[in-house]
Coordinates of N, CA and C in Angstrom, one line a residue:
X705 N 21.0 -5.1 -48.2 CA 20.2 -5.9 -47.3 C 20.4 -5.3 -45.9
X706 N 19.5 -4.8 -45.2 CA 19.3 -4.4 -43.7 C 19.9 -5.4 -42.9
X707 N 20.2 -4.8 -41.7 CA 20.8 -5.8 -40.5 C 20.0 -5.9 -40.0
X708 N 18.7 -6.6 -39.4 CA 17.7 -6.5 -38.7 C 18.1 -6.5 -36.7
X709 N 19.1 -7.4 -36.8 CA 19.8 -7.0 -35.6 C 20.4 -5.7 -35.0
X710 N 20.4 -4.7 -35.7 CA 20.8 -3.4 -35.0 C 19.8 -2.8 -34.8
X711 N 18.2 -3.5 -35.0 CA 17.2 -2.5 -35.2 C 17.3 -2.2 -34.0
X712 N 16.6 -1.0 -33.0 CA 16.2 -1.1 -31.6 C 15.0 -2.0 -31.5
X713 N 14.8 -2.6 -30.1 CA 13.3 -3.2 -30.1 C 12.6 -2.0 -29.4
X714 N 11.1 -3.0 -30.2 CA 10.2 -1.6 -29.7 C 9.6 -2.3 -28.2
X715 N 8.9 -1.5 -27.4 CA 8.2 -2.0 -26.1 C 6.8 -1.5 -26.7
X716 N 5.7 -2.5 -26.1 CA 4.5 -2.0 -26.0 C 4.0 -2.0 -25.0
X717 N 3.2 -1.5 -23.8 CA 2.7 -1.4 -22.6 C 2.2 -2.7 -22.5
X718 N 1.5 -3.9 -22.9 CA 1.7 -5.2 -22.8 C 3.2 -6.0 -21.9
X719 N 4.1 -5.3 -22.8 CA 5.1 -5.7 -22.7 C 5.8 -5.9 -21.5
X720 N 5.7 -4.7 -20.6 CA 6.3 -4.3 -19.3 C 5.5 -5.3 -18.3
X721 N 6.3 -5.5 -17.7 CA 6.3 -6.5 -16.1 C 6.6 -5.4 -14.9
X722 N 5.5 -5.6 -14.2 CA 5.4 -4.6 -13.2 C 5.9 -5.3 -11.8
X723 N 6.2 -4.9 -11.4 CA 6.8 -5.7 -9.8 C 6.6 -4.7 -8.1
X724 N 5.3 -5.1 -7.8 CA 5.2 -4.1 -6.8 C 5.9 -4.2 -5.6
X725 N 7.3 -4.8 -6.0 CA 8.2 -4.6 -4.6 C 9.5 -4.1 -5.5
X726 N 8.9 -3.4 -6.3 CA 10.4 -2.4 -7.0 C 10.3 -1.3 -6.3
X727 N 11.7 -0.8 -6.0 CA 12.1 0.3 -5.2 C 12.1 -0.1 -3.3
X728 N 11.9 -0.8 -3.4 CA 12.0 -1.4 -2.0 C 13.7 -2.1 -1.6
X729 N 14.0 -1.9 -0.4 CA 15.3 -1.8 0.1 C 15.4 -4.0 0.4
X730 N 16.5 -4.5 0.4 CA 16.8 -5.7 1.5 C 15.9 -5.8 2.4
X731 N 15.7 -5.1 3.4 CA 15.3 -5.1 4.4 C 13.5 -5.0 4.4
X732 N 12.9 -4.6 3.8 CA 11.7 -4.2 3.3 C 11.3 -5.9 2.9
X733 N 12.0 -5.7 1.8 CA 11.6 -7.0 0.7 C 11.1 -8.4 1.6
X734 N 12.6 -8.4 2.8 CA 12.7 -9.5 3.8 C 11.1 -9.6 4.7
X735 N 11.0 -8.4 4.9 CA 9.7 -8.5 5.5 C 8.4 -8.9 5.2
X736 N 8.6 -8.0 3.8 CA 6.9 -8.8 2.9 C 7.0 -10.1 2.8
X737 N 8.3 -10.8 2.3 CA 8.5 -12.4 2.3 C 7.8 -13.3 3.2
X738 N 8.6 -12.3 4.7 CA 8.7 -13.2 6.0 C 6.9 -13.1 6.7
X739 N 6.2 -12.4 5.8 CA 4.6 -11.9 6.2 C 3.8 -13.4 6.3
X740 N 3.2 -13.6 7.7 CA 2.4 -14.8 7.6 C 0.8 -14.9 7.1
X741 N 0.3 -15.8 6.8 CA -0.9 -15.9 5.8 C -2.1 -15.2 6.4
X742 N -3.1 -14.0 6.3 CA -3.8 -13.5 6.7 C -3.3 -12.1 7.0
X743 N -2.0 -11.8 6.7 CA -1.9 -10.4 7.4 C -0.8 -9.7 6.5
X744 N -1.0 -8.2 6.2 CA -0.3 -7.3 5.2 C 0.6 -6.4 5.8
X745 N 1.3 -5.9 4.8 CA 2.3 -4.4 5.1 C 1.7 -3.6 4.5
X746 N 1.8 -2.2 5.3 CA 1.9 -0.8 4.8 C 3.1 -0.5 5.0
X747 N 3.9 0.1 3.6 CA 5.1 0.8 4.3 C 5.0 2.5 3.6
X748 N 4.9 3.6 4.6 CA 5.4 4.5 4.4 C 6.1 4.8 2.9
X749 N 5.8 5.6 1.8 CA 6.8 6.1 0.8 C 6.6 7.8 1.0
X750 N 5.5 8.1 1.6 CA 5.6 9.7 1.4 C 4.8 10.6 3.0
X751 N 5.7 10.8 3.1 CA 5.7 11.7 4.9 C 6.3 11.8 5.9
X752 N 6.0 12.6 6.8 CA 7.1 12.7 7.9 C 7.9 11.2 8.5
X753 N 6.6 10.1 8.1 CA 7.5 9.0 8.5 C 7.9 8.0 7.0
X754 N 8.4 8.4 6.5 CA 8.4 7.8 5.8 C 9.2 6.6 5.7
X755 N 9.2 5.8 5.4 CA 10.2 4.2 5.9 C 9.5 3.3 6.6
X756 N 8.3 3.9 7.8 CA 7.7 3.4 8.4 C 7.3 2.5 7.9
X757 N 6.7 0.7 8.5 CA 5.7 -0.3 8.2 C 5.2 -0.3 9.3
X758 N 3.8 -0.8 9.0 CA 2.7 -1.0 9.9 C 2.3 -2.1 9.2
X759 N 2.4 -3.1 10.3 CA 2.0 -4.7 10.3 C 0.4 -4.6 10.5
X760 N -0.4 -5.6 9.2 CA -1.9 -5.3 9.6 C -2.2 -6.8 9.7
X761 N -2.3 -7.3 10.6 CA -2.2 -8.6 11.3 C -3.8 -9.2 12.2
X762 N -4.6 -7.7 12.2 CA -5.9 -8.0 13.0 C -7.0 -7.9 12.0
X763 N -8.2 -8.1 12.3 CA -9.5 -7.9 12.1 C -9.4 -6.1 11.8
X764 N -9.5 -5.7 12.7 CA -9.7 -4.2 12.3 C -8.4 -3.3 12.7
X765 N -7.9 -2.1 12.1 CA -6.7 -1.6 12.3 C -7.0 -0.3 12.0
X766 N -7.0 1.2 12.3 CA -7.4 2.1 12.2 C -6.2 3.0 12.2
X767 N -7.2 3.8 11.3 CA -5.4 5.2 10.7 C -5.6 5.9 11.0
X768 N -5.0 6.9 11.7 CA -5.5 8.4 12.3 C -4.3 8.9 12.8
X769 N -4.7 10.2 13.4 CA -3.7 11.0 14.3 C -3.9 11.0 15.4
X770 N -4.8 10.0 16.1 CA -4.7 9.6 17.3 C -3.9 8.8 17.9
X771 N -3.4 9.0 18.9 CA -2.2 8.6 19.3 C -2.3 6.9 19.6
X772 N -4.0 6.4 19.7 CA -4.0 5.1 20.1 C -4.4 4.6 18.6
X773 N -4.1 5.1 17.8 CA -4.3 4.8 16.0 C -3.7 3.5 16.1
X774 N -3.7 2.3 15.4 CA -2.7 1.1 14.5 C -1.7 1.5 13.9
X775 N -2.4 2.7 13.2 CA -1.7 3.2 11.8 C -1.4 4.9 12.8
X776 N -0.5 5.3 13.1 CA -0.3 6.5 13.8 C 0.0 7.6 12.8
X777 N -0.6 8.5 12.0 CA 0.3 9.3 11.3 C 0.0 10.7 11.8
X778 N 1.1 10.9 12.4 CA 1.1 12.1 13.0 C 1.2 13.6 12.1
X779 N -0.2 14.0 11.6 CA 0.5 15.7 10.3 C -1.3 15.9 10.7
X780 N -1.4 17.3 10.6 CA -2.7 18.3 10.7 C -3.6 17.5 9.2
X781 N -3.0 17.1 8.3 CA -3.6 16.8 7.4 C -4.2 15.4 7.4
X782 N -4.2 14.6 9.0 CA -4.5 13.5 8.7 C -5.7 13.4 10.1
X783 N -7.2 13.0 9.7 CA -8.5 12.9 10.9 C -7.7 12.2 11.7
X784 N -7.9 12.3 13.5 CA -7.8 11.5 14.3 C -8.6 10.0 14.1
X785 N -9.8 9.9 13.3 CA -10.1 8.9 13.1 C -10.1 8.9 11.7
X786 N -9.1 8.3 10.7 CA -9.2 8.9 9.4 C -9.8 7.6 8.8
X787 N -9.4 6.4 8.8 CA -9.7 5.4 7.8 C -9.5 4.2 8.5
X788 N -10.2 3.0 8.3 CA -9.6 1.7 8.7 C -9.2 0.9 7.9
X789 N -8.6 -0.1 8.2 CA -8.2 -1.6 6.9 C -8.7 -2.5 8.1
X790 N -9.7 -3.1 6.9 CA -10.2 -4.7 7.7 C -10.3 -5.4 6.8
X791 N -9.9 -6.5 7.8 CA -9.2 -8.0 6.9 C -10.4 -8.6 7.2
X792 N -10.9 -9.6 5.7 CA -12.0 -10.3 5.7 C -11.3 -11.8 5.1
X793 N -10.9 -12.5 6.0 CA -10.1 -14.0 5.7 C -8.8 -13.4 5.1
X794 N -8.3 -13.7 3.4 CA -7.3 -13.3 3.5 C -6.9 -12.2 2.4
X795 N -8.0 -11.3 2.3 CA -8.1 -9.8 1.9 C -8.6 -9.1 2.8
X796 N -8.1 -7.8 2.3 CA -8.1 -6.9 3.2 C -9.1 -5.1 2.0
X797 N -9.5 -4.4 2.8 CA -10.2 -3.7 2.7 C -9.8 -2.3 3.1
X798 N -9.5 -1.0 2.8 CA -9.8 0.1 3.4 C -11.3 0.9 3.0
X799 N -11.1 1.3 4.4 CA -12.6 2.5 4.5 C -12.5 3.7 5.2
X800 N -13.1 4.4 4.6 CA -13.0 6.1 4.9 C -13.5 6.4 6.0
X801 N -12.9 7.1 7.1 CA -14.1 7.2 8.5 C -14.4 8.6 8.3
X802 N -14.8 9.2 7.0 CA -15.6 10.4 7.0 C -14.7 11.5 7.4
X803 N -13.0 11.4 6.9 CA -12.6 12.2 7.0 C -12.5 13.2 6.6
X804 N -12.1 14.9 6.6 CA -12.1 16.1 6.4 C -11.6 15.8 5.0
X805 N -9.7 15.2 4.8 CA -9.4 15.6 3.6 C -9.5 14.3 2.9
X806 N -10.4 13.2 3.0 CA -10.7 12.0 2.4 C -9.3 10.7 2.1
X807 N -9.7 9.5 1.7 CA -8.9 8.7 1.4 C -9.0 8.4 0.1
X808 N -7.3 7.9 0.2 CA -7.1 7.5 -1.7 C -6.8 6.3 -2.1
X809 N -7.2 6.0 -3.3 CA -6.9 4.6 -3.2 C -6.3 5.0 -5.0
X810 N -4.7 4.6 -5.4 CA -4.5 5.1 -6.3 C -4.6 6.1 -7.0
X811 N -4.8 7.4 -6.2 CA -5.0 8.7 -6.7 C -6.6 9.0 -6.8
X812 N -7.2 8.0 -6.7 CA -9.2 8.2 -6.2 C -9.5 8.2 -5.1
X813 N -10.2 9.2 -4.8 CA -10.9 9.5 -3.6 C -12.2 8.2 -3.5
X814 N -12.2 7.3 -2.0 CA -12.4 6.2 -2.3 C -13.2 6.6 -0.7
X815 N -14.6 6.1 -0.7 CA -15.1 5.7 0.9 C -14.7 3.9 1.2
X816 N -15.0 3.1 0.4 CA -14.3 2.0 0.7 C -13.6 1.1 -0.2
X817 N -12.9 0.5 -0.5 CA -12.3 -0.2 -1.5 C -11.4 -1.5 -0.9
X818 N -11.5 -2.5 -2.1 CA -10.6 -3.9 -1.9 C -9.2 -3.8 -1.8
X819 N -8.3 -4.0 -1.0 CA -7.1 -3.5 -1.9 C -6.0 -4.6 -2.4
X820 N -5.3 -4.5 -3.3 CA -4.2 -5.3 -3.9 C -2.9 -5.0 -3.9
X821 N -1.9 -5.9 -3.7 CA -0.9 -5.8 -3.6 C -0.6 -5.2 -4.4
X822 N 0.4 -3.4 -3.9 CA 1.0 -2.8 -4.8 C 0.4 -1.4 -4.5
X823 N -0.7 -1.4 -4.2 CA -1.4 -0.5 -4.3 C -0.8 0.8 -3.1
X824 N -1.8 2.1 -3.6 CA -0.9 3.0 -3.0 C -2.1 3.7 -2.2
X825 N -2.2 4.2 -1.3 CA -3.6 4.1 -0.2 C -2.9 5.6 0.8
X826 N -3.1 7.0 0.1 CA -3.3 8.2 0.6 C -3.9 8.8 2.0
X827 N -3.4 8.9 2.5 CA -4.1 9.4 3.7 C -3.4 10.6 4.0
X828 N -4.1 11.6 4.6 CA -3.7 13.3 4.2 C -2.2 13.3 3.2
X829 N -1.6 13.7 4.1 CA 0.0 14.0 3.3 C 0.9 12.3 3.0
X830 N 0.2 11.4 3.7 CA 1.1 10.5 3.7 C 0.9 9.6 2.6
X831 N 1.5 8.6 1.9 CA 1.5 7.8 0.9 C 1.9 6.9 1.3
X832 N 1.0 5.3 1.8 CA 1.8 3.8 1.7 C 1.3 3.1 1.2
X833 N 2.6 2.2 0.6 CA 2.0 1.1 0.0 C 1.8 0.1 0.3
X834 N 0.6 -1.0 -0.2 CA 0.2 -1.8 0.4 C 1.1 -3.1 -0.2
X835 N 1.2 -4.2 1.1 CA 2.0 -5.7 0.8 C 1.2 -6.7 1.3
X836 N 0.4 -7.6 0.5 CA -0.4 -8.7 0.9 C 1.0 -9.9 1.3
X837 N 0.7 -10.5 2.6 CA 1.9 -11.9 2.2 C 1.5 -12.6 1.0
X838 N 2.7 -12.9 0.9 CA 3.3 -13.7 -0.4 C 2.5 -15.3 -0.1
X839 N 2.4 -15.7 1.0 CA 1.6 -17.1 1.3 C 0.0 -17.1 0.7
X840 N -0.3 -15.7 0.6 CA -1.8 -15.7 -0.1 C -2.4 -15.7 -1.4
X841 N -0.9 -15.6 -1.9 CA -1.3 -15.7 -3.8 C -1.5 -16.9 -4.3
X842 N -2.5 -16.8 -5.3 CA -3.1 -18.1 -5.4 C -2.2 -18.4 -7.2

């Protein structure tokens, strides 16, 4: 008679629970928590700044390499006017402002898109992810 208990268990991609604040530090975590209702985090995972957050707290917020950017990301690979996020109540949106090396939205080249918590939103070399407050999930 078999042990059924020593079998290994199997996983099925069903199975897995994703948690888009894995790999995020104390400090991080504390912030998406502490986020008031209508307004998100980007934090930095891939670029010169990486670690960076940018609180998106207004109506319109713009990414670029312009120094009076929201979103400041300073690399040759990123338009002075590259992309915006605008908040419509209590989602938020990026759009492409017709930049040279385009915007991503999960590894798609995207002119505008909705976006969800978790999500990962490319702009030239840089990589952040997006954090809707926690007060918005329904």
């Amino acid at each position: 008679m078999s042990d059924k208990f020593n079998e290994p268990t199997q996983r099925f991609p069903d199975d897995l629970i994703t948690n888009p604040q894995d790999g995020l530090d104390a400090e991080e975590v504390a912030a998406i928590s502490a986020l008031p209702s209508g307004s998100a985090l980007l934090v930095v995972k891939r670029g010169a700044a990486d670690g960076s957050r940018f609180l998106l707290d207004i109506d319109l917020s713009k990414a670029g390499r312009h120094p009076n950017a929201d979103v400041f990301l300073d690399d040759v690979t990123v338009s002075r006017k590259h992309a915006e996020f605008v908040r419509e109540g209590h989602s938020f949106e990026v759009r492409d402002q017709a930049s040279l090396n385009g915007t991503y939205l999960n590894g798609v080249r995207i002119d505008s898109a909705a976006l969800s918590n978790g999500d990962e939103v490319q702009i030239g070399k840089f990589k952040l992810t997006f954090y809707s407050s926690p007060a918005d999930k329904h």
